[in-house]
């Protein structure tokens, strides 16, 4: 997975901070977005974040495991 790839959420991932559903559970499964960043270093040092893939869905961004996403194009 690289920055700019189109992806789709293929597992049930429930978020509570989605701007259109703020404060209530919203399942991201089936949503299409674009990878913004894959976190693997910070200031030149290797890191291992829990949720390394940042995906943008319009103006909303969320963090995911690579296994929760599949290619959408």
Coordinates of C-alpha atoms in Angstrom, one line a residue:
X1 CA 0.0 0.0 0.0
X2 CA 1.3 3.4 -1.0
X3 CA 0.2 7.0 -0.7
X4 CA -2.5 7.8 -3.3
X5 CA -3.9 4.2 -3.6
X6 CA -7.7 3.9 -3.7
X7 CA -8.9 1.5 -1.0
X8 CA -12.1 0.2 0.5
X9 CA -12.7 -0.8 4.1
X10 CA -13.4 -4.6 4.0
X11 CA -14.1 -5.3 7.7
X12 CA -16.4 -3.9 10.2
X13 CA -14.6 -0.9 11.8
X14 CA -16.9 1.2 14.1
X15 CA -16.0 4.9 14.7
X16 CA -17.6 7.5 16.9
X17 CA -16.0 10.6 15.5
X18 CA -17.4 10.6 11.9
X19 CA -18.5 14.2 11.1
X20 CA -21.9 13.2 9.7
X21 CA -22.6 10.7 12.6
X22 CA -20.8 12.4 15.5
X23 CA -21.4 10.8 18.9
X24 CA -23.0 7.7 17.5
X25 CA -21.6 4.4 16.2
X26 CA -20.9 4.4 12.5
X27 CA -19.6 1.3 10.6
X28 CA -16.9 2.2 8.0
X29 CA -17.3 -1.1 6.2
X30 CA -17.7 -0.6 2.5
X31 CA -16.5 3.0 2.5
X32 CA -14.0 4.1 -0.3
X33 CA -11.1 6.4 0.3
X34 CA -7.6 7.2 -0.6
X35 CA -4.4 6.5 1.4
X36 CA -2.9 9.7 2.7
X37 CA 0.1 8.3 4.7
X38 CA 1.5 5.0 5.8
X39 CA 3.3 5.7 9.1
X40 CA 6.6 3.9 9.5
X41 CA 9.1 6.5 10.7
X42 CA 9.1 9.6 12.9
X43 CA 11.9 12.1 12.6
X44 CA 14.1 9.5 10.9
X45 CA 13.5 6.8 13.5
X46 CA 11.6 3.6 12.7
X47 CA 8.3 3.3 14.6
X48 CA 5.6 0.6 14.7
X49 CA 2.3 2.3 15.2
X50 CA -0.8 0.3 16.1
X51 CA -2.9 1.8 13.2
X52 CA -0.3 2.8 10.6
X53 CA -2.5 3.5 7.5
X54 CA -4.2 6.9 7.3
X55 CA -7.1 7.0 4.8
X56 CA -9.0 10.1 3.7
X57 CA -12.7 9.9 3.0
X58 CA -13.3 13.4 1.6
X59 CA -12.3 15.7 4.5
X60 CA -12.6 12.9 7.2
X61 CA -9.4 10.9 7.9
X62 CA -9.2 7.7 9.9
X63 CA -6.4 5.3 10.9
X64 CA -6.5 1.6 9.9
X65 CA -4.6 -1.7 10.0
X66 CA -3.5 -2.7 6.5
X67 CA -5.6 -5.9 6.9
X68 CA -8.8 -3.9 7.2
X69 CA -8.4 -2.4 3.7
X70 CA -8.5 -3.8 0.1
X71 CA -7.7 -2.2 -3.2
X72 CA -10.6 -0.3 -4.8
X73 CA -9.3 0.2 -8.2

